[in-house]
Short mmCIF file of C-alpha atoms and ligand atoms in Angstrom, two decimals:
data_model
loop_
_atom_site.label_atom_id
_atom_site.label_comp_id
_atom_site.label_asym_id
_atom_site.label_seq_id
_atom_site.Cartn_x
_atom_site.Cartn_y
_atom_site.Cartn_z
CA UNK A 1 -184.50 -36.52 150.56
CA UNK A 2 -186.88 -39.55 149.76
CA UNK A 3 -190.86 -39.51 151.28
CA UNK A 4 -189.36 -42.69 153.23
CA UNK A 5 -186.25 -40.83 154.68
CA UNK A 6 -189.08 -38.11 155.35
CA UNK A 7 -191.71 -40.34 156.81
CA UNK A 8 -188.80 -41.32 159.05
CA UNK A 9 -187.52 -38.43 160.04
CA UNK A 10 -190.76 -37.51 161.04
CA UNK A 11 -191.60 -40.33 163.71
CA UNK A 12 -187.99 -40.34 164.93
CA UNK A 13 -189.17 -36.13 166.46
CA UNK A 14 -192.75 -37.85 167.26
CA UNK A 15 -190.68 -40.34 169.42
CA UNK A 16 -187.81 -38.75 171.34
CA UNK A 17 -191.08 -37.00 172.83
CA UNK A 18 -192.44 -40.33 172.88
CA UNK A 19 -190.15 -41.48 174.93
CA UNK A 20 -190.35 -38.39 177.48
CA UNK A 21 -193.36 -38.25 177.70
CA UNK A 22 -193.49 -41.87 178.79
CA UNK A 23 -189.93 -41.35 181.38
CA UNK A 24 -192.43 -38.42 182.31
CA UNK A 25 -194.77 -40.49 183.35
CA UNK A 26 -192.61 -43.18 184.98
CA UNK A 27 -191.03 -40.54 186.97
CA UNK A 28 -194.94 -39.26 188.25
CA UNK A 29 -195.79 -42.44 189.62
CA UNK A 30 -192.17 -44.15 191.25
CA UNK A 31 -190.25 -41.21 192.60
CA UNK A 32 -191.30 -37.79 192.29
CA UNK A 33 -192.30 -36.45 194.96
CA UNK A 34 -196.13 -35.29 195.41
CA UNK A 35 -195.48 -31.35 195.57
CA UNK A 36 -193.33 -32.10 192.35
CA UNK A 37 -197.47 -32.41 190.32
CA UNK A 38 -197.92 -28.41 189.52
CA UNK A 39 -194.99 -27.95 188.06
CA UNK A 40 -194.74 -31.71 185.98
CA UNK A 41 -198.18 -31.29 184.23
CA UNK A 42 -197.03 -27.66 182.80
CA UNK A 43 -193.93 -29.30 181.40
CA UNK A 44 -196.10 -33.77 180.69
CA UNK A 45 -199.01 -30.82 179.03
CA UNK A 46 -196.87 -29.22 176.62
CA UNK A 47 -194.39 -32.24 175.15
CA UNK A 48 -197.98 -33.54 174.69
CA UNK A 49 -199.48 -30.24 173.17
CA UNK A 50 -195.89 -30.85 171.26
CA UNK A 51 -196.72 -35.01 170.35
CA UNK A 52 -200.68 -33.87 169.11
CA UNK A 53 -199.52 -31.19 166.83
CA UNK A 54 -196.19 -33.68 165.10
CA UNK A 55 -198.80 -36.30 164.63
CA UNK A 56 -201.12 -34.19 162.78
CA UNK A 57 -199.15 -31.73 160.47
CA UNK A 58 -199.60 -31.44 157.78
CA UNK A 59 -195.89 -32.11 156.14
CA UNK A 60 -196.86 -36.31 157.87
CA UNK A 61 -200.31 -36.19 156.08
CA UNK A 62 -198.75 -35.38 152.98
CA UNK A 63 -196.55 -37.82 153.52
CA UNK A 64 -198.65 -40.80 154.04
CA UNK A 65 -200.42 -39.59 150.71
CA UNK A 66 -197.93 -40.33 148.55
CA UNK A 67 -196.00 -43.43 151.28
CA UNK A 68 -199.76 -45.68 151.23
CA UNK A 69 -199.87 -45.89 147.68
CA UNK A 70 -196.06 -46.97 147.28
CA UNK A 71 -195.04 -50.80 147.09
CA UNK A 72 -191.44 -50.78 147.08
CA UNK A 73 -192.48 -50.83 150.85
CA UNK A 74 -191.72 -53.42 153.29
CA UNK A 75 -193.67 -55.52 155.33
CA UNK A 76 -193.26 -53.25 158.26
CA UNK A 77 -192.91 -49.95 156.47
CA UNK A 78 -196.28 -50.55 155.00
CA UNK A 79 -197.80 -51.12 158.69
CA UNK A 80 -196.25 -48.39 160.40
CA UNK A 81 -197.88 -46.27 157.08
CA UNK A 82 -201.27 -47.55 158.48
CA UNK A 83 -201.90 -47.47 161.96
CA UNK A 84 -199.84 -44.23 161.25
CA UNK A 85 -202.03 -42.58 159.02
CA UNK A 86 -205.01 -43.62 161.05
CA UNK A 87 -203.25 -42.49 163.93
CA UNK A 88 -203.34 -39.28 161.75
CA UNK A 89 -206.73 -39.05 160.40
CA UNK A 90 -208.43 -39.67 163.50
CA UNK A 91 -206.70 -37.22 165.59
CA UNK A 92 -207.89 -34.29 162.49
CA UNK A 93 -211.80 -35.70 163.24
CA UNK A 94 -211.96 -33.91 166.00
CA UNK A 95 -212.07 -30.48 166.45
CA UNK A 96 -208.95 -29.25 168.79
CA UNK A 97 -211.62 -27.17 170.67
CA UNK A 98 -213.53 -29.97 172.16
CA UNK A 99 -209.69 -32.18 172.18
CA UNK A 100 -209.60 -29.03 174.89
CA UNK A 101 -212.87 -29.42 176.42
CA UNK A 102 -212.67 -32.73 176.69
CA UNK A 103 -209.30 -32.93 179.15
CA UNK A 104 -210.99 -30.15 181.18
CA UNK A 105 -213.52 -32.07 182.26
CA UNK A 106 -211.51 -35.15 181.67
CA UNK A 107 -210.00 -34.27 184.82
CA UNK A 108 -212.64 -33.08 187.14
CA UNK A 109 -214.38 -35.70 185.70
CA UNK A 110 -211.88 -38.28 187.56
CA UNK A 111 -211.81 -36.50 191.01
CA UNK A 112 -215.23 -35.95 190.51
CA UNK A 113 -215.42 -40.35 190.16
CA UNK A 114 -212.71 -40.59 193.30
CA UNK A 115 -214.93 -38.54 195.82
CA UNK A 116 -218.34 -40.62 194.58
CA UNK A 117 -216.27 -44.09 194.99
CA UNK A 118 -214.54 -42.80 199.07
CA UNK A 119 -217.98 -41.65 199.65
CA UNK A 120 -220.02 -44.72 197.46
CA UNK A 121 -222.27 -41.61 196.14
CA UNK A 122 -222.77 -42.30 192.55
CA UNK A 123 -225.01 -38.83 192.19
CA UNK A 124 -221.71 -37.23 192.39
CA UNK A 125 -219.95 -37.95 189.47
CA UNK A 126 -223.35 -38.92 187.22
CA UNK A 127 -223.36 -35.75 186.05
CA UNK A 128 -220.24 -35.94 185.31
CA UNK A 129 -220.19 -39.30 183.55
CA UNK A 130 -222.37 -37.68 181.23
CA UNK A 131 -221.01 -35.59 179.97
CA UNK A 132 -218.34 -38.44 179.12
CA UNK A 133 -220.70 -41.05 177.28
CA UNK A 134 -221.44 -37.81 175.39
CA UNK A 135 -218.83 -37.17 174.49
CA UNK A 136 -217.12 -40.44 173.40
CA UNK A 137 -220.11 -40.62 171.24
CA UNK A 138 -219.48 -37.55 169.88
CA UNK A 139 -215.69 -38.86 169.10
CA UNK A 140 -217.51 -41.81 167.63
CA UNK A 141 -219.58 -39.70 165.08
CA UNK A 142 -216.31 -37.75 164.32
CA UNK A 143 -213.89 -41.40 164.02
CA UNK A 144 -217.53 -42.59 161.86
CA UNK A 145 -218.27 -46.12 161.89
CA UNK A 146 -220.31 -48.68 159.71
CA UNK A 147 -222.82 -50.67 162.83
CA UNK A 148 -222.68 -49.24 165.69
CA UNK A 149 -220.87 -46.24 167.15
CA UNK A 150 -219.04 -48.23 169.65
CA UNK A 151 -217.42 -49.90 167.02
CA UNK A 152 -215.11 -46.03 166.39
CA UNK A 153 -214.05 -47.15 169.87
CA UNK A 154 -213.37 -50.04 169.39
CA UNK A 155 -210.48 -49.66 167.23
CA UNK A 156 -208.65 -47.87 169.04
CA UNK A 157 -207.68 -50.34 171.00
CA UNK A 158 -208.50 -53.44 168.95
CA UNK A 159 -207.82 -52.62 165.23
CA UNK A 160 -210.90 -54.27 163.36
CA UNK A 161 -212.83 -55.28 166.30
CA UNK A 162 -216.52 -54.42 166.39
CA UNK A 163 -220.23 -54.94 168.02
CA UNK A 164 -220.53 -57.65 166.06
CA UNK A 165 -218.01 -59.59 166.55
CA UNK A 166 -217.71 -59.23 170.23
CA UNK A 167 -221.60 -60.09 170.85
CA UNK A 168 -220.49 -63.22 169.10
CA UNK A 169 -218.30 -64.13 171.32
CA UNK A 170 -219.64 -62.93 174.18
CA UNK A 171 -222.67 -65.16 173.87
CA UNK A 172 -220.90 -68.76 174.16
CA UNK A 173 -218.86 -68.02 176.29
CA UNK A 174 -220.69 -66.32 178.82
CA UNK A 175 -223.47 -70.28 177.67
CA UNK A 176 -221.02 -72.33 178.96
CA UNK A 177 -218.87 -70.12 181.85
CA UNK A 178 -221.78 -69.03 183.71
CA UNK A 179 -223.63 -72.91 184.58
CA UNK A 180 -219.37 -74.23 185.15
CA UNK A 181 -218.80 -71.55 188.00
CA UNK A 182 -222.03 -72.49 189.04
CA UNK A 183 -220.88 -76.80 189.31
CA UNK A 184 -217.61 -75.42 190.98
CA UNK A 185 -219.18 -73.92 194.01
CA UNK A 186 -222.27 -77.75 193.50
CA UNK A 187 -219.95 -79.70 193.12
CA UNK A 188 -216.79 -79.37 193.16
CA UNK A 189 -214.38 -79.20 196.46
CA UNK A 190 -213.48 -76.21 197.08
CA UNK A 191 -208.68 -76.02 197.90
CA UNK A 192 -207.65 -75.00 200.52
CA UNK A 193 -205.88 -71.59 201.18
CA UNK A 194 -203.32 -71.99 203.64
CA UNK A 195 -200.93 -72.52 202.37
CA UNK A 196 -200.65 -69.33 200.92
CA UNK A 197 -201.60 -67.42 204.03
CA UNK A 198 -199.47 -65.40 206.15
CA UNK A 199 -197.63 -62.09 206.43
CA UNK A 200 -194.64 -61.45 204.48
CA UNK A 201 -191.71 -58.52 204.71
CA UNK A 202 -191.96 -56.91 201.75
CA UNK A 203 -187.72 -56.52 200.63
CA UNK A 204 -188.40 -60.57 200.75
CA UNK A 205 -191.24 -60.09 198.72
CA UNK A 206 -189.51 -57.67 195.69
CA UNK A 207 -186.11 -60.64 195.98
CA UNK A 208 -188.88 -63.11 195.30
CA UNK A 209 -190.55 -61.17 192.53
CA UNK A 210 -186.55 -60.16 190.84
CA UNK A 211 -186.85 -64.28 191.13
CA UNK A 212 -190.22 -64.85 188.37
CA UNK A 213 -188.26 -61.94 186.45
CA UNK A 214 -185.28 -63.37 186.39
CA UNK A 215 -186.96 -66.84 185.68
CA UNK A 216 -188.34 -65.62 182.36
CA UNK A 217 -185.36 -63.75 181.07
CA UNK A 218 -186.45 -59.51 181.47
CA UNK A 219 -183.64 -58.45 181.19
CA UNK A 220 -182.53 -56.66 183.91
CA UNK A 221 -179.40 -54.45 181.45
CA UNK A 222 -182.77 -53.10 179.86
CA UNK A 223 -185.21 -52.88 182.65
CA UNK A 224 -185.92 -52.01 185.81
CA UNK A 225 -188.61 -52.85 188.97
CA UNK A 226 -189.74 -50.13 190.61
CA UNK A 227 -192.23 -50.29 193.81
CA UNK A 228 -195.56 -48.16 192.78
CA UNK A 229 -199.83 -48.19 193.97
CA UNK A 230 -200.95 -49.44 190.33
CA UNK A 231 -198.34 -51.59 188.68
CA UNK A 232 -197.78 -51.15 185.01
CA UNK A 233 -195.29 -51.50 182.77
CA UNK A 234 -193.87 -49.27 180.23
CA UNK A 235 -191.74 -48.75 177.21
CA UNK A 236 -189.33 -45.87 177.11
CA UNK A 237 -187.05 -46.66 174.23
CA UNK A 238 -185.98 -49.71 172.24
CA UNK A 239 -183.97 -51.67 175.46
CA UNK A 240 -185.68 -49.65 178.39
CA UNK A 241 -188.51 -51.06 178.95
CA UNK A 242 -189.20 -50.82 182.70
CA UNK A 243 -192.11 -52.82 185.38
CA UNK A 244 -193.85 -51.62 188.96
CA UNK A 245 -195.04 -53.55 190.57
CA UNK A 246 -197.18 -53.80 194.52
CA UNK A 247 -196.43 -55.51 197.93
CA UNK A 248 -199.04 -56.35 200.12
CA UNK A 249 -198.09 -58.06 203.32
CA UNK A 250 -201.18 -59.79 203.24
CA UNK A 251 -201.15 -62.04 200.80
CA UNK A 252 -197.22 -63.29 199.13
CA UNK A 253 -199.41 -64.69 195.64
CA UNK A 254 -200.18 -60.29 194.68
CA UNK A 255 -196.82 -59.57 194.16
CA UNK A 256 -195.88 -62.62 192.66
CA UNK A 257 -198.50 -62.59 189.90
CA UNK A 258 -198.65 -58.52 189.47
CA UNK A 259 -194.57 -59.06 188.99
CA UNK A 260 -194.78 -62.53 186.29
CA UNK A 261 -198.24 -59.81 184.64
CA UNK A 262 -195.82 -56.78 183.64
CA UNK A 263 -193.68 -59.21 183.32
CA UNK A 264 -195.51 -60.55 180.11
CA UNK A 265 -196.09 -57.52 179.22
CA UNK A 266 -192.20 -56.36 179.29
CA UNK A 267 -191.11 -59.24 177.49
CA UNK A 268 -193.35 -58.48 174.82
CA UNK A 269 -192.12 -55.12 174.24
CA UNK A 270 -188.60 -56.72 174.50
CA UNK A 271 -188.47 -58.59 171.94
CA UNK A 272 -189.04 -56.57 169.58
CA UNK A 273 -185.99 -55.25 166.65
CA UNK A 274 -184.80 -51.35 167.68
CA UNK A 275 -186.93 -51.19 163.42
CA UNK A 276 -190.48 -51.25 165.44
CA UNK A 277 -189.58 -48.61 167.55
CA UNK A 278 -188.21 -46.46 164.77
CA UNK A 279 -190.86 -47.03 162.82
CA UNK A 280 -193.94 -47.10 165.82
CA UNK A 281 -194.57 -50.45 165.51
CA UNK A 282 -194.23 -51.13 169.06
CA UNK A 283 -197.29 -50.21 171.25
CA UNK A 284 -197.80 -54.11 169.57
CA UNK A 285 -200.59 -55.35 167.79
CA UNK A 286 -203.51 -54.22 169.79
CA UNK A 287 -204.50 -54.35 173.70
CA UNK A 288 -205.82 -57.56 173.66
CA UNK A 289 -202.34 -59.05 172.28
CA UNK A 290 -200.42 -57.23 174.79
CA UNK A 291 -202.12 -58.72 177.57
CA UNK A 292 -202.09 -62.50 175.61
CA UNK A 293 -198.71 -62.21 176.54
CA UNK A 294 -199.62 -60.72 180.23
CA UNK A 295 -202.04 -63.88 180.64
CA UNK A 296 -199.24 -66.22 179.00
CA UNK A 297 -196.80 -64.90 182.29
CA UNK A 298 -199.49 -65.50 184.75
CA UNK A 299 -201.88 -67.43 184.37
CA UNK A 300 -200.98 -70.35 181.76
CA UNK A 301 -197.04 -69.77 183.45
CA UNK A 302 -197.51 -68.92 186.79
CA UNK A 303 -200.90 -70.58 187.85
CA UNK A 304 -199.99 -73.67 186.12
CA UNK A 305 -198.41 -77.22 188.55
CA UNK A 306 -195.09 -77.86 186.49
CA UNK A 307 -194.19 -73.95 187.67
CA UNK A 308 -194.80 -74.38 191.18
CA UNK A 309 -193.14 -78.32 190.38
CA UNK A 310 -189.80 -75.57 189.61
CA UNK A 311 -190.73 -72.60 192.27
CA UNK A 312 -191.96 -74.07 195.77
CA UNK A 313 -188.01 -74.11 196.42
CA UNK A 314 -187.91 -71.09 194.87
CA UNK A 315 -190.38 -69.82 197.25
CA UNK A 316 -188.52 -71.33 200.24
CA UNK A 317 -185.27 -70.35 199.60
CA UNK A 318 -186.71 -66.60 200.38
CA UNK A 319 -190.82 -67.93 202.73
CA UNK A 320 -188.70 -70.46 205.15
CA UNK A 321 -192.54 -71.28 205.95
CA UNK A 322 -192.23 -73.05 202.83
CA UNK A 323 -190.25 -75.54 202.74
CA UNK A 324 -193.26 -78.79 203.52
CA UNK A 325 -195.56 -76.69 200.94
CA UNK A 326 -196.05 -79.54 198.81
CA UNK A 327 -196.27 -77.69 194.90
CA UNK A 328 -198.73 -79.58 194.33
CA UNK A 329 -200.60 -77.93 196.78
CA UNK A 330 -199.45 -74.59 196.62
CA UNK A 331 -200.78 -74.92 192.72
CA UNK A 332 -204.04 -75.35 194.37
CA UNK A 333 -203.92 -72.50 196.55
CA UNK A 334 -203.44 -70.14 193.37
CA UNK A 335 -206.30 -71.77 191.81
CA UNK A 336 -209.44 -71.25 193.72
CA UNK A 337 -211.90 -70.25 191.85
CA UNK A 338 -214.89 -67.18 193.88
CA UNK A 339 -217.88 -65.56 192.15
CA UNK A 340 -216.04 -61.58 193.60
CA UNK A 341 -217.44 -57.99 193.45
CA UNK A 342 -214.54 -56.93 192.23
CA UNK A 343 -212.56 -57.24 188.63
CA UNK A 344 -209.33 -56.49 189.32
CA UNK A 345 -209.55 -59.79 191.76
CA UNK A 346 -211.35 -61.94 190.00
CA UNK A 347 -210.15 -65.73 189.22
CA UNK A 348 -209.57 -67.55 185.67
CA UNK A 349 -213.07 -68.26 185.60
CA UNK A 350 -215.41 -65.65 186.88
CA UNK A 351 -212.70 -63.14 185.19
CA UNK A 352 -213.82 -61.60 181.85
CA UNK A 353 -217.87 -62.08 183.36
CA UNK A 354 -216.97 -59.11 184.54
CA UNK A 355 -215.85 -57.42 181.59
CA UNK A 356 -218.40 -58.72 179.38
CA UNK A 357 -220.70 -56.45 181.52
CA UNK A 358 -218.82 -53.96 181.43
CA UNK A 359 -218.56 -54.17 177.21
CA UNK A 360 -221.60 -54.56 177.21
CA UNK A 361 -223.07 -51.82 179.54
CA UNK A 362 -220.85 -48.87 177.38
CA UNK A 363 -222.13 -50.48 173.82
CA UNK A 364 -225.10 -49.71 175.29
CA UNK A 365 -224.32 -46.67 177.11
CA UNK A 366 -222.11 -45.08 173.50
CA UNK A 367 -225.66 -46.22 171.19
CA UNK A 368 -227.50 -44.13 173.29
CA UNK A 369 -230.02 -47.37 174.25
CA UNK A 370 -228.33 -47.07 178.07
CA UNK A 371 -228.40 -44.22 180.69
CA UNK A 372 -226.88 -43.18 182.95
CA UNK A 373 -228.55 -42.65 185.69
CA UNK A 374 -229.30 -46.40 184.85
CA UNK A 375 -225.99 -47.72 185.42
CA UNK A 376 -225.75 -48.74 189.11
CA UNK A 377 -228.75 -50.64 188.04
CA UNK A 378 -227.91 -52.39 184.87
CA UNK A 379 -224.54 -52.77 187.33
CA UNK A 380 -225.57 -55.42 190.14
CA UNK A 381 -228.14 -56.66 187.34
CA UNK A 382 -225.90 -58.00 185.63
CA UNK A 383 -223.60 -59.07 188.54
CA UNK A 384 -226.78 -62.10 189.99
CA UNK A 385 -227.41 -62.90 186.84
CA UNK A 386 -223.10 -63.61 185.09
CA UNK A 387 -221.67 -63.68 189.10
CA UNK A 388 -224.47 -64.46 190.99
CA UNK A 389 -223.37 -61.94 193.78
CA UNK A 390 -224.94 -58.07 194.35
CA UNK A 391 -222.67 -56.05 195.49
CA UNK A 392 -223.68 -54.21 198.80
CA UNK A 393 -222.97 -50.84 197.33
CA UNK A 394 -222.07 -48.90 194.51
CA UNK A 395 -218.51 -48.67 195.73
CA UNK A 396 -217.93 -52.04 194.98
CA UNK A 397 -219.99 -52.15 192.19
CA UNK A 398 -220.20 -49.48 189.60
CA UNK A 399 -217.92 -46.12 190.84
CA UNK A 400 -214.82 -49.21 191.59
CA UNK A 401 -213.18 -48.97 188.21
CA UNK A 402 -211.40 -46.11 186.99
CA UNK A 403 -211.59 -46.24 182.88
CA UNK A 404 -215.24 -44.60 182.71
CA UNK A 405 -214.09 -41.16 184.35
CA UNK A 406 -211.30 -40.49 181.96
CA UNK A 407 -213.41 -41.52 178.72
CA UNK A 408 -211.86 -44.66 178.50
CA UNK A 409 -214.76 -46.31 176.42
CA UNK A 410 -214.06 -49.25 174.31
CA UNK A 411 -211.06 -50.25 176.59
CA UNK A 412 -212.67 -53.21 178.82
CA UNK A 413 -212.64 -56.12 176.47
CA UNK A 414 -209.23 -55.99 175.59
CA UNK A 415 -208.38 -57.11 179.20
CA UNK A 416 -211.28 -60.36 178.30
CA UNK A 417 -209.58 -60.62 174.51
CA UNK A 418 -206.67 -60.89 176.08
CA UNK A 419 -206.90 -64.31 177.95
CA UNK A 420 -208.55 -65.59 175.00
CA UNK A 421 -206.32 -65.53 171.84
CA UNK A 422 -203.60 -66.86 175.04
CA UNK A 423 -205.57 -69.69 175.57
CA UNK A 424 -204.96 -70.55 171.80
CA UNK A 425 -201.91 -69.86 171.18
CA UNK A 426 -201.16 -72.06 173.75
CA UNK A 427 -202.80 -75.18 172.02
CA UNK A 428 -200.30 -74.51 169.25
CA UNK A 429 -197.54 -74.03 171.85
CA UNK A 430 -198.40 -77.19 173.09
CA UNK A 431 -198.32 -79.07 170.24
CA UNK A 432 -194.94 -77.61 168.91
CA UNK A 433 -193.68 -78.17 172.25
CA UNK A 434 -195.28 -81.54 173.06
CA UNK A 435 -192.24 -82.10 176.84
CA UNK A 436 -192.83 -78.04 177.04
CA UNK A 437 -194.96 -79.08 180.91
CA UNK A 438 -191.08 -81.29 181.83
CA UNK A 439 -189.17 -78.67 180.22
CA UNK A 440 -191.29 -75.76 183.08
CA UNK A 441 -190.51 -78.20 185.92
CA UNK A 442 -187.49 -78.31 185.35
CA UNK A 443 -187.20 -74.58 185.22
CA UNK A 444 -186.93 -73.87 181.31
CA UNK A 445 -189.19 -71.17 181.49
CA UNK A 446 -187.06 -69.72 178.40
CA UNK A 447 -188.39 -72.89 176.09
CA UNK A 448 -192.80 -70.69 176.80
CA UNK A 449 -191.08 -67.65 176.47
CA UNK A 450 -188.70 -68.66 173.25
CA UNK A 451 -192.36 -69.22 171.76
CA UNK A 452 -193.29 -66.14 172.04
CA UNK A 453 -189.88 -64.21 171.26
CA UNK A 454 -190.60 -65.81 167.37
CA UNK A 455 -194.06 -66.05 167.02
CA UNK A 456 -195.09 -63.10 168.68
CA UNK A 457 -192.61 -60.78 170.07
CA UNK A 458 -190.60 -59.63 168.13
CA UNK A 459 -193.77 -59.19 165.02
CA UNK A 460 -194.37 -56.33 167.26
CA UNK A 461 -197.35 -54.60 166.08
CA UNK A 462 -196.32 -55.06 162.36
CA UNK A 463 -199.78 -57.78 162.10
CA UNK A 464 -203.41 -56.74 162.65
CA UNK A 465 -204.28 -59.46 165.89
CA UNK A 466 -206.79 -61.26 163.59
CA UNK A 467 -204.06 -61.63 160.15
CA UNK A 468 -201.84 -62.68 163.47
CA UNK A 469 -203.77 -65.20 164.99
CA UNK A 470 -204.21 -66.70 161.35
CA UNK A 471 -200.45 -66.41 161.59
CA UNK A 472 -199.73 -67.97 165.00
CA UNK A 473 -202.51 -70.92 165.40
CA UNK A 474 -204.34 -70.48 161.38
CA UNK A 475 -207.87 -70.05 162.71
CA UNK A 476 -208.85 -66.75 164.01
CA UNK A 477 -209.78 -66.02 167.49
CA UNK A 478 -212.01 -69.09 168.60
CA UNK A 479 -213.42 -68.91 172.11
CA UNK A 480 -213.56 -72.03 172.88
CA UNK A 481 -210.28 -72.36 173.45
CA UNK A 482 -210.81 -71.28 176.54
CA UNK A 483 -213.85 -73.14 178.06
CA UNK A 484 -211.51 -76.40 177.25
CA UNK A 485 -208.93 -75.15 179.57
CA UNK A 486 -210.76 -73.13 182.40
CA UNK A 487 -212.90 -77.32 182.87
CA UNK A 488 -210.16 -79.15 181.89
CA UNK A 489 -208.09 -77.34 185.03
CA UNK A 490 -210.90 -76.56 187.05
CA UNK A 491 -212.14 -79.75 187.03
CA UNK A 492 -209.10 -81.62 187.99
CA UNK A 493 -209.55 -78.93 190.93
CA UNK A 494 -212.36 -79.29 192.12
CA UNK A 495 -212.84 -83.24 192.32
CA UNK A 496 -215.20 -82.40 189.12
CA UNK A 497 -216.75 -85.60 186.92
ZN1 ZN B 501 -202.95 -56.05 181.70
#
């Protein structure tokens, strides 16, 4: 057999195990009985070990060495070799004993975080978080970096992103968003949320979520919708991309926007050809690009007036109390800007400020410039400076997110980048489809989805974020598109001149 065939066979083995792991994890979140966890963790532990061994197998290393010099490979094959080689070297760089130690401390750390959060006592989490930061710093050293240790961690989620680049994105964004947020509060008229208040039957909300997923062309023959506590989307395999959702009895919009968000992630994966799954390029270009696809559907589409022109009768068909509520009133009600303590409840204008705060603290922790003991105070101070609010306790402050407890340092920036990528893409989409608003108002969301499929989805992880944005929009990431988008939208809603 030739090297490429060997390589593809090796990826096939990895795919089979990844797929089983994804299914086990999906089942654990959706249907597994709580007492099943002991037996399940043994099964997932075994498969995870198998996958890890395959990802650092010496024969894979040899194959990659040959293929990296082979210029007869297709663009897709080259991209696959690029990503697999990167992963191979990163995994190989960490001593196996350290990986095992990290995994043990990780579960203790997550438990300590949950307890600290429940008791609102940061001191219960502090020693474990200190360990997790220490591991992240050691990993960064093993991975290697040029300028800043945090760069080595960002690379995992956002190829090519660095502290330097991030700072250049964050500074101008903050300088414009903070005063704009203050102007809205001081001079604007906030929209009324009365039209969306009430109690809403959960089964009917699920029906509404199905309608929303149908509108965007989510393929139920290659997917499923299930209930969970913390919604996610998982690509179990080609033609098996599942979404999950959560419904709150007193908030009809939470389940609706949740479905649109996860649906946006799912469309990305449903839009990729099988070859990209075979080449393990189905993770997409980056976490930020993946998030851009969910934000595109949730915000650029779901929180737009044209969407509500079409969707108001759909909503009223399921919840008759909306019969006399105008699309304009719904559009305004779902676009309230209000600085909040909690990231996941944040609106379009303030969301990125929550992320900047986290990114800056993370970079400081990893560089050793910020001590874990000082985090609560640093957090509250930054909240006050960026959002003008101070959390009343650490549960609503530094303890709100699970990420750090499991060692996900470098993950947060992707959430912000997703919003920025999406608004930059939206500018190009409007140039390509001048009658976009009219078509969406007429119920033709597919015109948007088809565009995304052609320019983003079907390329999967072939291109790195910078290259992809160049291809799509003719420029690399420029946050001014996002600023123009929110300023125009919310000035109009809040009646600012
Ligand atoms: Zn998401």
